[in-house]
Amino acid sequence: MITSTLQIESINVDGYEKVVKIRDEATGLHAIVAVHNTKLGPALGGIRIYPYADTESALVDVLRLAKGMTYKSAIAATGLGGGKSVIIADPRKGHKTTALLHSFAEAINSLGGEYICAEDVGCSTTDVDVISKKTPFVVGLTHEKSSGDPSIFTAYGTYEGILSSWKAKTRSTSLEGVKVLIQGLGAVGEKLVEWLFWAGAKLLVCDLDSAKVQEMKKKYGAESIDPHLVYEADCDVFSPCAMGGILNEENIKKLNCKVVAGCANNQLLTPQDDRRLLEKGILYAPDFVINAGGIINVSFELQKQGYCSQLAREAVSKIPLRLEAIFQIAIEKNIGTQEAAIILAEDRLKNLIDKRVDGPYFHHQ
Ligand code: NAI
């Protein structure tokens, strides 16, 4: 049942199937859900909880992220479409209450399954557990039949993607002694550091949270890099694993690496930054391809037979093959790798390749 104070307003946005603004005065909820494309299946994407400066910047972010999810799922063959939601709130200031999450869940319910939500920046598996009390259209829960924390699979896929990007750039099949700079030591970043450590990489780490940096120094002998000096630091691979929109005309000039490959969504500020990286001779692993491990993992919980971690692992380990195909398209067409990835995704959408044939099934109810 929708609470009487919950208001849902549809707005028209070119190129998007559905965009709704959600408000609930009683709980302080202020959110936007964007469903970009459902040609291959229902839209799935995380809930970002962030103190956006205003509604306009939240709208810009959710639209970009939702479109990215369409491309990500199209290439990852999840049988899902692209969508995303943002809640304008500051998790660190206690805005993220149970009442707020429940009223968000009621709004999701009213979309009838067109959009399925999951965790994202500012929204943990515990938060999606709370949301699941009021709507079935949520994945990535701690529930025994759910797929749990996606960051484990995102980190593994990103690690495999770094390895294959390094191989594509240098022909070397090993990361032994390769200097990898990881920006952001959160849920994904810290797990990625561990994979890289065991692969013998030389680790450089950076986070706004100095406690996380200290932990990586102590555990893995990583060298810390000042967040302000991260773009000019000398490294072989730069791995953005924090926020999006971080690479731009100015800082691409400063980059001192051979490969950019990390899990952060929407790393390039503008489409032109793709060409800038190409012209600088830096191989860029398109973010929505390398970071698909999490979405691939949650997609398996929507299968009729229920979630299976081994099948999810098998699917995530195909990320290197997809990157190789994209790098090849980019070489053949003399274009940036992001553009090549978009061409591949658009082709899969147009030809309905790997469209969902049944379900989705929600086993956690
Ligand atoms: P998180 O919120 O757990 O960690 C982000 C980390 O980045 C935090 O430690 C934060 O202190 C740090 N950070 C923020 N701004 C920074 C800056 N300017 N310099 C250095 N460090 C900074 O997020 P999570 O889950 O690890 O995700 C990281 C990125 O990967 C995000 O862009 C997210 O959208 C993307 N992603 C995450 C997936 C997942 O499975 N969690 C799946 C696909 C993409």
mmCIF file of C-alpha atoms and ligand atoms in Angstrom:
data_model
loop_
_atom_site.group_PDB
_atom_site.id
_atom_site.type_symbol
_atom_site.label_atom_id
_atom_site.label_comp_id
_atom_site.label_asym_id
_atom_site.label_seq_id
_atom_site.Cartn_x
_atom_site.Cartn_y
_atom_site.Cartn_z
ATOM 1 C CA MET A 1 0.000 0.000 0.000
ATOM 2 C CA ILE A 2 1.300 3.447 -0.892
ATOM 3 C CA THR A 3 1.333 5.882 2.034
ATOM 4 C CA SER A 4 -0.900 8.901 1.503
ATOM 5 C CA THR A 5 2.089 11.262 1.640
ATOM 6 C CA LEU A 6 4.036 9.463 -1.107
ATOM 7 C CA GLN A 7 4.029 11.442 -4.355
ATOM 8 C CA ILE A 8 5.239 9.968 -7.641
ATOM 9 C CA GLU A 9 5.485 12.198 -10.677
ATOM 10 C CA SER A 10 6.460 10.943 -14.156
ATOM 11 C CA ILE A 11 8.591 13.241 -16.278
ATOM 12 C CA ASN A 12 9.398 12.925 -19.976
ATOM 13 C CA VAL A 13 13.056 12.544 -20.838
ATOM 14 C CA ASP A 14 14.078 11.857 -24.440
ATOM 15 C CA GLY A 15 15.576 8.406 -24.921
ATOM 16 C CA TYR A 16 14.330 7.066 -21.561
ATOM 17 C CA GLU A 17 11.352 4.765 -21.143
ATOM 18 C CA LYS A 18 10.355 6.102 -17.732
ATOM 19 C CA VAL A 19 11.657 8.667 -15.253
ATOM 20 C CA VAL A 20 9.840 9.326 -11.969
ATOM 21 C CA LYS A 21 10.415 11.860 -9.239
ATOM 22 C CA ILE A 22 9.455 10.592 -5.802
ATOM 23 C CA ARG A 23 8.751 12.598 -2.677
ATOM 24 C CA ASP A 24 7.429 11.706 0.740
ATOM 25 C CA GLU A 25 7.151 14.575 3.165
ATOM 26 C CA ALA A 26 6.461 12.242 6.077
ATOM 27 C CA THR A 27 9.788 10.406 5.742
ATOM 28 C CA GLY A 28 11.874 13.094 4.005
ATOM 29 C CA LEU A 29 12.260 10.885 0.922
ATOM 30 C CA HIS A 30 13.399 12.699 -2.205
ATOM 31 C CA ALA A 31 14.350 10.277 -4.974
ATOM 32 C CA ILE A 32 14.453 9.780 -8.733
ATOM 33 C CA VAL A 33 14.148 6.488 -10.608
ATOM 34 C CA ALA A 34 15.212 6.262 -14.250
ATOM 35 C CA VAL A 35 14.320 3.319 -16.461
ATOM 36 C CA HIS A 36 16.423 3.733 -19.589
ATOM 37 C CA ASN A 37 15.758 0.625 -21.661
ATOM 38 C CA THR A 38 13.943 -2.690 -21.093
ATOM 39 C CA LYS A 39 14.383 -4.283 -24.549
ATOM 40 C CA LEU A 40 16.454 -7.157 -23.152
ATOM 41 C CA GLY A 41 14.664 -7.509 -19.795
ATOM 42 C CA PRO A 42 13.499 -5.525 -16.757
ATOM 43 C CA ALA A 43 15.737 -2.629 -15.771
ATOM 44 C CA LEU A 44 18.145 -3.384 -12.946
ATOM 45 C CA GLY A 45 20.481 -0.937 -11.264
ATOM 46 C CA GLY A 46 21.633 0.174 -7.835
ATOM 47 C CA ILE A 47 20.250 2.775 -5.472
ATOM 48 C CA ARG A 48 22.720 5.604 -4.972
ATOM 49 C CA ILE A 49 22.186 7.499 -1.712
ATOM 50 C CA TYR A 50 24.094 10.751 -1.895
ATOM 51 C CA PRO A 51 23.695 14.375 -0.701
ATOM 52 C CA TYR A 52 23.344 15.910 -4.188
ATOM 53 C CA ALA A 53 23.488 19.709 -4.190
ATOM 54 C CA ASP A 54 20.115 19.914 -5.966
ATOM 55 C CA THR A 55 17.522 17.909 -7.897
ATOM 56 C CA GLU A 56 19.069 18.837 -11.248
ATOM 57 C CA SER A 57 22.456 17.296 -10.421
ATOM 58 C CA ALA A 58 20.720 14.180 -9.057
ATOM 59 C CA LEU A 59 18.726 13.925 -12.300
ATOM 60 C CA VAL A 60 21.857 14.254 -14.466
ATOM 61 C CA ASP A 61 23.564 11.528 -12.430
ATOM 62 C CA VAL A 62 20.653 9.059 -12.451
ATOM 63 C CA LEU A 63 20.151 9.468 -16.214
ATOM 64 C CA ARG A 64 23.834 8.839 -16.939
ATOM 65 C CA LEU A 65 23.975 5.883 -14.599
ATOM 66 C CA ALA A 66 20.753 4.292 -15.946
ATOM 67 C CA LYS A 67 22.001 4.475 -19.540
ATOM 68 C CA GLY A 68 25.317 2.979 -18.445
ATOM 69 C CA MET A 69 23.403 0.069 -16.901
ATOM 70 C CA THR A 70 21.659 -0.623 -20.233
ATOM 71 C CA TYR A 71 25.023 -0.894 -21.985
ATOM 72 C CA LYS A 72 26.574 -2.840 -19.114
ATOM 73 C CA SER A 73 23.838 -5.476 -19.090
ATOM 74 C CA ALA A 74 23.643 -5.654 -22.885
ATOM 75 C CA ILE A 75 27.338 -6.562 -23.118
ATOM 76 C CA ALA A 76 27.347 -8.765 -20.011
ATOM 77 C CA ALA A 77 24.422 -10.858 -21.364
ATOM 78 C CA THR A 78 22.398 -10.632 -18.142
ATOM 79 C CA GLY A 79 18.956 -10.580 -19.803
ATOM 80 C CA LEU A 80 18.313 -7.284 -18.059
ATOM 81 C CA GLY A 81 17.681 -3.703 -19.060
ATOM 82 C CA GLY A 82 19.148 -0.527 -17.635
ATOM 83 C CA GLY A 83 17.854 1.563 -14.774
ATOM 84 C CA LYS A 84 19.089 3.330 -11.682
ATOM 85 C CA SER A 85 17.751 5.269 -8.729
ATOM 86 C CA VAL A 86 19.116 8.051 -6.571
ATOM 87 C CA ILE A 87 17.983 9.124 -3.127
ATOM 88 C CA ILE A 88 18.997 12.662 -2.229
ATOM 89 C CA ALA A 89 20.122 12.182 1.364
ATOM 90 C CA ASP A 90 23.300 12.091 3.409
ATOM 91 C CA PRO A 91 23.873 8.635 4.902
ATOM 92 C CA ARG A 92 26.508 10.122 7.243
ATOM 93 C CA LYS A 93 23.997 12.574 8.719
ATOM 94 C CA GLY A 94 21.417 9.976 9.703
ATOM 95 C CA HIS A 95 19.055 10.737 6.800
ATOM 96 C CA LYS A 96 18.908 7.063 5.800
ATOM 97 C CA THR A 97 16.146 5.943 8.156
ATOM 98 C CA THR A 98 14.068 2.759 7.985
ATOM 99 C CA ALA A 99 10.962 4.875 7.313
ATOM 100 C CA LEU A 100 12.673 6.578 4.361
ATOM 101 C CA LEU A 101 13.830 3.248 2.890
ATOM 102 C CA HIS A 102 10.359 1.759 3.337
ATOM 103 C CA SER A 103 8.682 4.635 1.560
ATOM 104 C CA PHE A 104 11.262 4.309 -1.267
ATOM 105 C CA ALA A 105 10.375 0.579 -1.437
ATOM 106 C CA GLU A 106 6.680 1.432 -1.785
ATOM 107 C CA ALA A 107 7.491 3.688 -4.706
ATOM 108 C CA ILE A 108 9.505 0.866 -6.347
ATOM 109 C CA ASN A 109 6.574 -1.469 -5.809
ATOM 110 C CA SER A 110 4.290 0.909 -7.651
ATOM 111 C CA LEU A 111 6.477 0.494 -10.777
ATOM 112 C CA GLY A 112 5.356 -3.159 -10.892
ATOM 113 C CA GLY A 113 8.751 -4.736 -11.514
ATOM 114 C CA GLU A 114 9.827 -2.539 -14.430
ATOM 115 C CA TYR A 115 12.760 -1.491 -12.212
ATOM 116 C CA ILE A 116 14.610 -3.852 -9.857
ATOM 117 C CA CYS A 117 16.889 -2.198 -7.309
ATOM 118 C CA ALA A 118 20.160 -3.223 -5.629
ATOM 119 C CA GLU A 119 22.906 -1.676 -3.503
ATOM 120 C CA ASP A 120 25.216 1.093 -4.729
ATOM 121 C CA VAL A 121 27.312 3.914 -3.256
ATOM 122 C CA GLY A 122 25.745 4.948 0.064
ATOM 123 C CA CYS A 123 23.402 1.946 0.108
ATOM 124 C CA SER A 124 24.531 -1.307 1.749
ATOM 125 C CA THR A 125 23.218 -4.872 1.654
ATOM 126 C CA THR A 126 21.636 -4.157 5.050
ATOM 127 C CA ASP A 127 19.766 -1.230 3.502
ATOM 128 C CA VAL A 128 18.453 -3.378 0.649
ATOM 129 C CA ASP A 129 17.356 -5.922 3.265
ATOM 130 C CA VAL A 130 15.253 -3.164 4.845
ATOM 131 C CA ILE A 131 13.840 -2.257 1.409
ATOM 132 C CA SER A 132 12.967 -5.918 0.741
ATOM 133 C CA LYS A 133 10.464 -5.841 3.609
ATOM 134 C CA LYS A 134 8.183 -3.687 1.434
ATOM 135 C CA THR A 135 8.917 -4.769 -2.136
ATOM 136 C CA PRO A 136 10.012 -7.985 -3.892
ATOM 137 C CA PHE A 137 11.775 -6.017 -6.667
ATOM 138 C CA VAL A 138 15.175 -5.943 -5.018
ATOM 139 C CA VAL A 139 18.301 -8.109 -5.283
ATOM 140 C CA GLY A 140 21.685 -8.463 -3.574
ATOM 141 C CA LEU A 141 20.268 -9.220 -0.111
ATOM 142 C CA THR A 142 21.783 -11.088 2.813
ATOM 143 C CA HIS A 143 18.860 -13.574 2.498
ATOM 144 C CA GLU A 144 20.110 -17.172 1.984
ATOM 145 C CA LYS A 145 18.493 -17.373 -1.472
ATOM 146 C CA SER A 146 19.916 -14.076 -2.594
ATOM 147 C CA SER A 147 23.304 -13.349 -4.141
ATOM 148 C CA GLY A 148 24.610 -11.179 -1.295
ATOM 149 C CA ASP A 149 27.380 -8.619 -1.623
ATOM 150 C CA PRO A 150 28.086 -7.939 -5.336
ATOM 151 C CA SER A 151 31.388 -6.184 -4.662
ATOM 152 C CA ILE A 152 33.230 -9.521 -4.359
ATOM 153 C CA PHE A 153 32.334 -10.344 -7.970
ATOM 154 C CA THR A 154 32.928 -6.782 -9.157
ATOM 155 C CA ALA A 155 36.420 -6.896 -7.661
ATOM 156 C CA TYR A 156 37.198 -10.257 -9.268
ATOM 157 C CA GLY A 157 35.927 -9.097 -12.682
ATOM 158 C CA THR A 158 37.924 -5.879 -12.388
ATOM 159 C CA TYR A 159 41.049 -7.811 -11.497
ATOM 160 C CA GLU A 160 40.612 -10.127 -14.513
ATOM 161 C CA GLY A 161 39.932 -7.047 -16.659
ATOM 162 C CA ILE A 162 43.130 -5.325 -15.475
ATOM 163 C CA LEU A 163 45.112 -8.437 -16.325
ATOM 164 C CA SER A 164 43.654 -8.691 -19.829
ATOM 165 C CA SER A 165 44.038 -4.940 -20.484
ATOM 166 C CA TRP A 166 47.676 -5.123 -19.401
ATOM 167 C CA LYS A 167 48.151 -8.097 -21.715
ATOM 168 C CA ALA A 168 46.486 -6.235 -24.620
ATOM 169 C CA LYS A 169 48.765 -3.250 -24.053
ATOM 170 C CA THR A 170 52.089 -4.957 -23.352
ATOM 171 C CA ARG A 171 51.635 -8.642 -24.376
ATOM 172 C CA SER A 172 52.706 -9.577 -20.846
ATOM 173 C CA THR A 173 50.527 -12.197 -19.161
ATOM 174 C CA SER A 174 51.638 -11.329 -15.641
ATOM 175 C CA LEU A 175 51.124 -8.430 -13.228
ATOM 176 C CA GLU A 176 54.308 -9.313 -11.327
ATOM 177 C CA GLY A 177 56.060 -6.036 -10.477
ATOM 178 C CA VAL A 178 53.476 -3.964 -12.395
ATOM 179 C CA LYS A 179 52.716 -0.664 -10.609
ATOM 180 C CA VAL A 180 48.940 -0.423 -10.101
ATOM 181 C CA LEU A 181 47.452 2.696 -8.514
ATOM 182 C CA ILE A 182 44.029 2.118 -6.941
ATOM 183 C CA GLN A 183 41.937 5.237 -6.272
ATOM 184 C CA GLY A 184 39.247 4.339 -3.724
ATOM 185 C CA LEU A 185 39.552 1.555 -1.172
ATOM 186 C CA GLY A 186 35.874 0.882 -0.562
ATOM 187 C CA ALA A 187 33.871 -2.307 -0.927
ATOM 188 C CA VAL A 188 35.401 -3.104 -4.328
ATOM 189 C CA GLY A 189 38.754 -1.311 -4.088
ATOM 190 C CA GLU A 190 39.998 -3.108 -0.987
ATOM 191 C CA LYS A 191 39.139 -6.538 -2.440
ATOM 192 C CA LEU A 192 40.827 -5.604 -5.701
ATOM 193 C CA VAL A 193 43.976 -4.649 -3.778
ATOM 194 C CA GLU A 194 44.037 -8.143 -2.317
ATOM 195 C CA TRP A 195 43.766 -9.843 -5.744
ATOM 196 C CA LEU A 196 46.528 -7.574 -7.072
ATOM 197 C CA PHE A 197 48.727 -8.276 -4.072
ATOM 198 C CA TRP A 198 48.607 -12.021 -4.707
ATOM 199 C CA ALA A 199 49.329 -11.415 -8.401
ATOM 200 C CA GLY A 200 52.587 -9.746 -7.384
ATOM 201 C CA ALA A 201 51.662 -6.192 -8.405
ATOM 202 C CA LYS A 202 53.407 -3.197 -6.851
ATOM 203 C CA LEU A 203 50.574 -1.408 -5.084
ATOM 204 C CA LEU A 204 49.953 2.326 -4.845
ATOM 205 C CA VAL A 205 46.777 3.304 -3.000
ATOM 206 C CA CYS A 206 44.746 6.421 -2.421
ATOM 207 C CA ASP A 207 41.573 7.195 -0.454
ATOM 208 C CA LEU A 208 40.108 10.211 1.327
ATOM 209 C CA ASP A 209 39.807 7.963 4.358
ATOM 210 C CA SER A 210 43.334 7.723 5.803
ATOM 211 C CA ALA A 211 42.425 4.735 8.006
ATOM 212 C CA LYS A 212 41.754 2.652 4.872
ATOM 213 C CA VAL A 213 45.084 3.717 3.383
ATOM 214 C CA GLN A 214 46.906 2.783 6.589
ATOM 215 C CA GLU A 215 45.260 -0.633 6.579
ATOM 216 C CA MET A 216 46.421 -1.341 2.999
ATOM 217 C CA LYS A 217 49.942 -0.158 3.853
ATOM 218 C CA LYS A 218 50.074 -2.472 6.828
ATOM 219 C CA LYS A 219 48.469 -5.525 5.187
ATOM 220 C CA TYR A 220 50.019 -5.370 1.732
ATOM 221 C CA GLY A 221 52.979 -2.996 1.951
ATOM 222 C CA ALA A 222 51.181 -0.569 -0.372
ATOM 223 C CA GLU A 223 52.570 2.921 -0.950
ATOM 224 C CA SER A 224 50.142 5.772 -0.280
ATOM 225 C CA ILE A 225 49.475 8.516 -2.823
ATOM 226 C CA ASP A 226 48.024 11.902 -1.913
ATOM 227 C CA PRO A 227 44.491 12.181 -3.423
ATOM 228 C CA HIS A 228 45.490 15.535 -4.996
ATOM 229 C CA LEU A 229 48.485 13.978 -6.772
ATOM 230 C CA VAL A 230 46.765 10.855 -8.004
ATOM 231 C CA TYR A 231 46.492 11.847 -11.693
ATOM 232 C CA GLU A 232 50.167 12.662 -12.141
ATOM 233 C CA ALA A 233 51.529 9.734 -10.140
ATOM 234 C CA ASP A 234 53.906 7.459 -12.007
ATOM 235 C CA CYS A 235 52.277 4.043 -12.459
ATOM 236 C CA ASP A 236 51.632 1.368 -15.096
ATOM 237 C CA VAL A 237 47.911 0.938 -14.475
ATOM 238 C CA PHE A 238 45.625 3.591 -13.011
ATOM 239 C CA SER A 239 42.546 1.961 -11.471
ATOM 240 C CA PRO A 240 39.698 4.379 -10.617
ATOM 241 C CA CYS A 241 37.559 2.701 -7.951
ATOM 242 C CA ALA A 242 35.894 5.691 -6.265
ATOM 243 C CA MET A 243 33.484 8.158 -7.878
ATOM 244 C CA GLY A 244 32.670 8.792 -11.564
ATOM 245 C CA GLY A 245 33.444 11.737 -13.861
ATOM 246 C CA ILE A 246 37.043 11.834 -12.679
ATOM 247 C CA LEU A 247 38.890 11.864 -16.009
ATOM 248 C CA ASN A 248 38.757 15.125 -17.958
ATOM 249 C CA GLU A 249 40.640 17.188 -20.533
ATOM 250 C CA GLU A 250 42.991 18.649 -17.917
ATOM 251 C CA ASN A 251 43.955 15.615 -15.885
ATOM 252 C CA ILE A 252 44.237 13.251 -18.876
ATOM 253 C CA LYS A 253 47.192 15.451 -19.969
ATOM 254 C CA LYS A 254 48.885 14.669 -16.647
ATOM 255 C CA LEU A 255 48.299 10.910 -16.607
ATOM 256 C CA ASN A 256 51.484 8.923 -16.347
ATOM 257 C CA CYS A 257 50.280 5.363 -17.020
ATOM 258 C CA LYS A 258 49.800 2.879 -19.870
ATOM 259 C CA VAL A 259 46.367 1.545 -18.910
ATOM 260 C CA VAL A 260 43.277 2.931 -17.149
ATOM 261 C CA ALA A 261 41.176 0.077 -15.775
ATOM 262 C CA GLY A 262 38.995 0.302 -12.684
ATOM 263 C CA CYS A 263 35.520 -0.352 -11.355
ATOM 264 C CA ALA A 264 34.122 3.189 -10.929
ATOM 265 C CA ASN A 265 31.040 3.921 -13.025
ATOM 266 C CA ASN A 266 31.165 6.712 -15.651
ATOM 267 C CA GLN A 267 34.884 7.449 -15.302
ATOM 268 C CA LEU A 268 35.033 9.770 -18.323
ATOM 269 C CA LEU A 269 33.595 13.248 -17.794
ATOM 270 C CA THR A 270 32.745 13.706 -21.488
ATOM 271 C CA PRO A 271 32.659 11.393 -24.545
ATOM 272 C CA GLN A 272 35.681 13.302 -25.966
ATOM 273 C CA ASP A 273 37.842 11.987 -23.106
ATOM 274 C CA ASP A 274 37.752 8.565 -24.775
ATOM 275 C CA ARG A 275 39.618 9.971 -27.826
ATOM 276 C CA ARG A 276 41.977 11.929 -25.547
ATOM 277 C CA LEU A 277 43.087 8.703 -23.875
ATOM 278 C CA LEU A 278 43.508 7.032 -27.267
ATOM 279 C CA GLU A 279 45.659 9.897 -28.546
ATOM 280 C CA LYS A 280 47.808 9.739 -25.438
ATOM 281 C CA GLY A 281 48.436 6.049 -26.099
ATOM 282 C CA ILE A 282 46.615 4.940 -22.942
ATOM 283 C CA LEU A 283 44.468 1.833 -23.196
ATOM 284 C CA TYR A 284 41.135 2.429 -21.459
ATOM 285 C CA ALA A 285 39.053 -0.532 -20.257
ATOM 286 C CA PRO A 286 35.469 0.768 -20.654
ATOM 287 C CA ASP A 287 34.013 1.020 -17.156
ATOM 288 C CA PHE A 288 30.672 -0.587 -17.916
ATOM 289 C CA VAL A 289 32.427 -3.661 -19.315
ATOM 290 C CA ILE A 290 35.144 -4.217 -16.716
ATOM 291 C CA ASN A 291 32.891 -3.534 -13.717
ATOM 292 C CA ALA A 292 30.019 -5.842 -14.754
ATOM 293 C CA GLY A 293 30.870 -8.546 -12.174
ATOM 294 C CA GLY A 294 28.308 -7.272 -9.678
ATOM 295 C CA ILE A 295 25.401 -7.097 -12.117
ATOM 296 C CA ILE A 296 26.302 -10.487 -13.560
ATOM 297 C CA ASN A 297 26.269 -11.949 -10.054
ATOM 298 C CA VAL A 298 22.874 -10.507 -9.069
ATOM 299 C CA SER A 299 21.385 -11.503 -12.416
ATOM 300 C CA PHE A 300 21.864 -15.150 -11.438
ATOM 301 C CA GLU A 301 19.541 -14.785 -8.486
ATOM 302 C CA LEU A 302 16.707 -14.010 -10.911
ATOM 303 C CA GLN A 303 17.070 -17.366 -12.712
ATOM 304 C CA LYS A 304 14.337 -19.979 -12.360
ATOM 305 C CA GLN A 305 16.698 -22.455 -10.651
ATOM 306 C CA GLY A 306 17.839 -19.837 -8.135
ATOM 307 C CA TYR A 307 21.228 -18.293 -7.423
ATOM 308 C CA CYS A 308 24.367 -20.316 -8.118
ATOM 309 C CA SER A 309 27.729 -18.741 -7.253
ATOM 310 C CA GLN A 310 29.705 -21.096 -9.521
ATOM 311 C CA LEU A 311 27.652 -20.129 -12.576
ATOM 312 C CA ALA A 312 28.049 -16.470 -11.635
ATOM 313 C CA ARG A 313 31.833 -16.904 -11.376
ATOM 314 C CA GLU A 314 31.933 -18.586 -14.783
ATOM 315 C CA ALA A 315 30.007 -15.702 -16.340
ATOM 316 C CA VAL A 316 32.184 -13.043 -14.648
ATOM 317 C CA SER A 317 35.311 -14.708 -15.963
ATOM 318 C CA LYS A 318 34.138 -13.878 -19.519
ATOM 319 C CA ILE A 319 34.861 -10.175 -18.900
ATOM 320 C CA PRO A 320 38.389 -10.454 -20.411
ATOM 321 C CA LEU A 321 36.955 -11.961 -23.630
ATOM 322 C CA ARG A 322 34.528 -9.055 -23.941
ATOM 323 C CA LEU A 323 37.295 -6.524 -23.368
ATOM 324 C CA GLU A 324 39.461 -8.187 -26.005
ATOM 325 C CA ALA A 325 36.593 -8.015 -28.531
ATOM 326 C CA ILE A 326 36.127 -4.309 -27.769
ATOM 327 C CA PHE A 327 39.844 -3.528 -28.016
ATOM 328 C CA GLN A 328 39.813 -5.236 -31.423
ATOM 329 C CA ILE A 329 36.832 -3.165 -32.662
ATOM 330 C CA ALA A 330 38.603 0.003 -31.464
ATOM 331 C CA ILE A 331 41.788 -0.899 -33.368
ATOM 332 C CA GLU A 332 39.908 -1.812 -36.548
ATOM 333 C CA LYS A 333 37.846 1.400 -36.543
ATOM 334 C CA ASN A 334 40.577 3.617 -35.093
ATOM 335 C CA ILE A 335 38.230 4.817 -32.350
ATOM 336 C CA GLY A 336 38.349 4.989 -28.556
ATOM 337 C CA THR A 337 37.502 1.870 -26.584
ATOM 338 C CA GLN A 338 34.462 3.469 -24.921
ATOM 339 C CA GLU A 339 33.001 4.246 -28.339
ATOM 340 C CA ALA A 340 33.763 0.689 -29.461
ATOM 341 C CA ALA A 341 31.981 -0.703 -26.398
ATOM 342 C CA ILE A 342 28.924 1.467 -27.093
ATOM 343 C CA ILE A 343 28.834 0.245 -30.718
ATOM 344 C CA LEU A 344 28.890 -3.362 -29.482
ATOM 345 C CA ALA A 345 26.177 -2.706 -26.864
ATOM 346 C CA GLU A 346 23.915 -0.878 -29.367
ATOM 347 C CA ASP A 347 24.280 -3.766 -31.794
ATOM 348 C CA ARG A 348 23.278 -6.294 -29.121
ATOM 349 C CA LEU A 349 20.249 -4.144 -28.194
ATOM 350 C CA LYS A 350 19.171 -3.689 -31.800
ATOM 351 C CA ASN A 351 19.373 -7.398 -32.525
ATOM 352 C CA LEU A 352 17.932 -8.417 -29.137
ATOM 353 C CA ILE A 353 20.962 -10.610 -28.456
ATOM 354 C CA ASP A 354 20.641 -12.527 -25.146
ATOM 355 C CA LYS A 355 17.167 -11.120 -24.437
ATOM 356 C CA ARG A 356 15.557 -12.620 -21.314
ATOM 357 C CA VAL A 357 13.281 -15.526 -22.175
ATOM 358 C CA ASP A 358 11.663 -16.130 -18.759
ATOM 359 C CA GLY A 359 11.348 -14.677 -15.286
ATOM 360 C CA PRO A 360 12.693 -12.786 -13.493
ATOM 361 C CA TYR A 361 12.136 -15.014 -10.453
ATOM 362 C CA PHE A 362 12.408 -13.580 -6.941
ATOM 363 C CA HIS A 363 13.396 -16.420 -4.612
ATOM 364 C CA HIS A 364 13.815 -14.343 -1.466
ATOM 365 C CA GLN A 365 10.130 -13.693 -0.851
HETATM 366 P P1 NAI B 1 32.369 2.488 -1.696
HETATM 367 O O1 NAI B 1 31.465 3.617 -1.369
HETATM 368 O O2 NAI B 1 32.378 1.274 -0.832
HETATM 369 O O3 NAI B 1 33.881 3.007 -1.780
HETATM 370 C C1 NAI B 1 34.279 4.168 -2.398
HETATM 371 C C2 NAI B 1 35.613 4.575 -1.765
HETATM 372 O O4 NAI B 1 36.156 5.662 -2.517
HETATM 373 C C3 NAI B 1 35.499 5.036 -0.323
HETATM 374 O O5 NAI B 1 36.480 4.397 0.460
HETATM 375 C C4 NAI B 1 35.760 6.548 -0.421
HETATM 376 O O6 NAI B 1 36.373 7.068 0.759
HETATM 377 C C5 NAI B 1 36.689 6.613 -1.603
HETATM 378 N N1 NAI B 1 36.729 7.914 -2.278
HETATM 379 C C6 NAI B 1 35.711 8.749 -2.584
HETATM 380 N N2 NAI B 1 36.166 9.837 -3.236
HETATM 381 C C7 NAI B 1 37.507 9.675 -3.363
HETATM 382 C C8 NAI B 1 38.543 10.447 -3.941
HETATM 383 N N3 NAI B 1 38.302 11.610 -4.533
HETATM 384 N N4 NAI B 1 39.815 9.985 -3.879
HETATM 385 C C9 NAI B 1 40.084 8.803 -3.285
HETATM 386 N N5 NAI B 1 39.144 8.025 -2.713
HETATM 387 C C10 NAI B 1 37.870 8.453 -2.751
HETATM 388 O O7 NAI B 1 32.020 2.104 -3.227
HETATM 389 P P2 NAI B 1 32.258 0.733 -3.980
HETATM 390 O O8 NAI B 1 31.093 -0.150 -3.826
HETATM 391 O O9 NAI B 1 33.620 0.219 -3.670
HETATM 392 O O10 NAI B 1 32.224 1.241 -5.504
HETATM 393 C C11 NAI B 1 33.286 2.000 -6.038
HETATM 394 C C12 NAI B 1 32.917 2.445 -7.444
HETATM 395 O O11 NAI B 1 32.628 1.301 -8.248
HETATM 396 C C13 NAI B 1 31.680 3.331 -7.545
HETATM 397 O O12 NAI B 1 31.850 4.253 -8.601
HETATM 398 C C14 NAI B 1 30.575 2.349 -7.893
HETATM 399 O O13 NAI B 1 29.517 2.969 -8.593
HETATM 400 C C15 NAI B 1 31.329 1.398 -8.802
HETATM 401 N N6 NAI B 1 30.764 0.064 -8.873
HETATM 402 C C16 NAI B 1 30.599 -0.675 -7.738
HETATM 403 C C17 NAI B 1 30.041 -1.942 -7.813
HETATM 404 C C18 NAI B 1 29.896 -2.811 -6.605
HETATM 405 O O14 NAI B 1 29.687 -4.030 -6.768
HETATM 406 N N7 NAI B 1 29.994 -2.279 -5.401
HETATM 407 C C19 NAI B 1 29.594 -2.498 -9.113
HETATM 408 C C20 NAI B 1 29.918 -1.666 -10.256
HETATM 409 C C21 NAI B 1 30.446 -0.426 -10.111
#
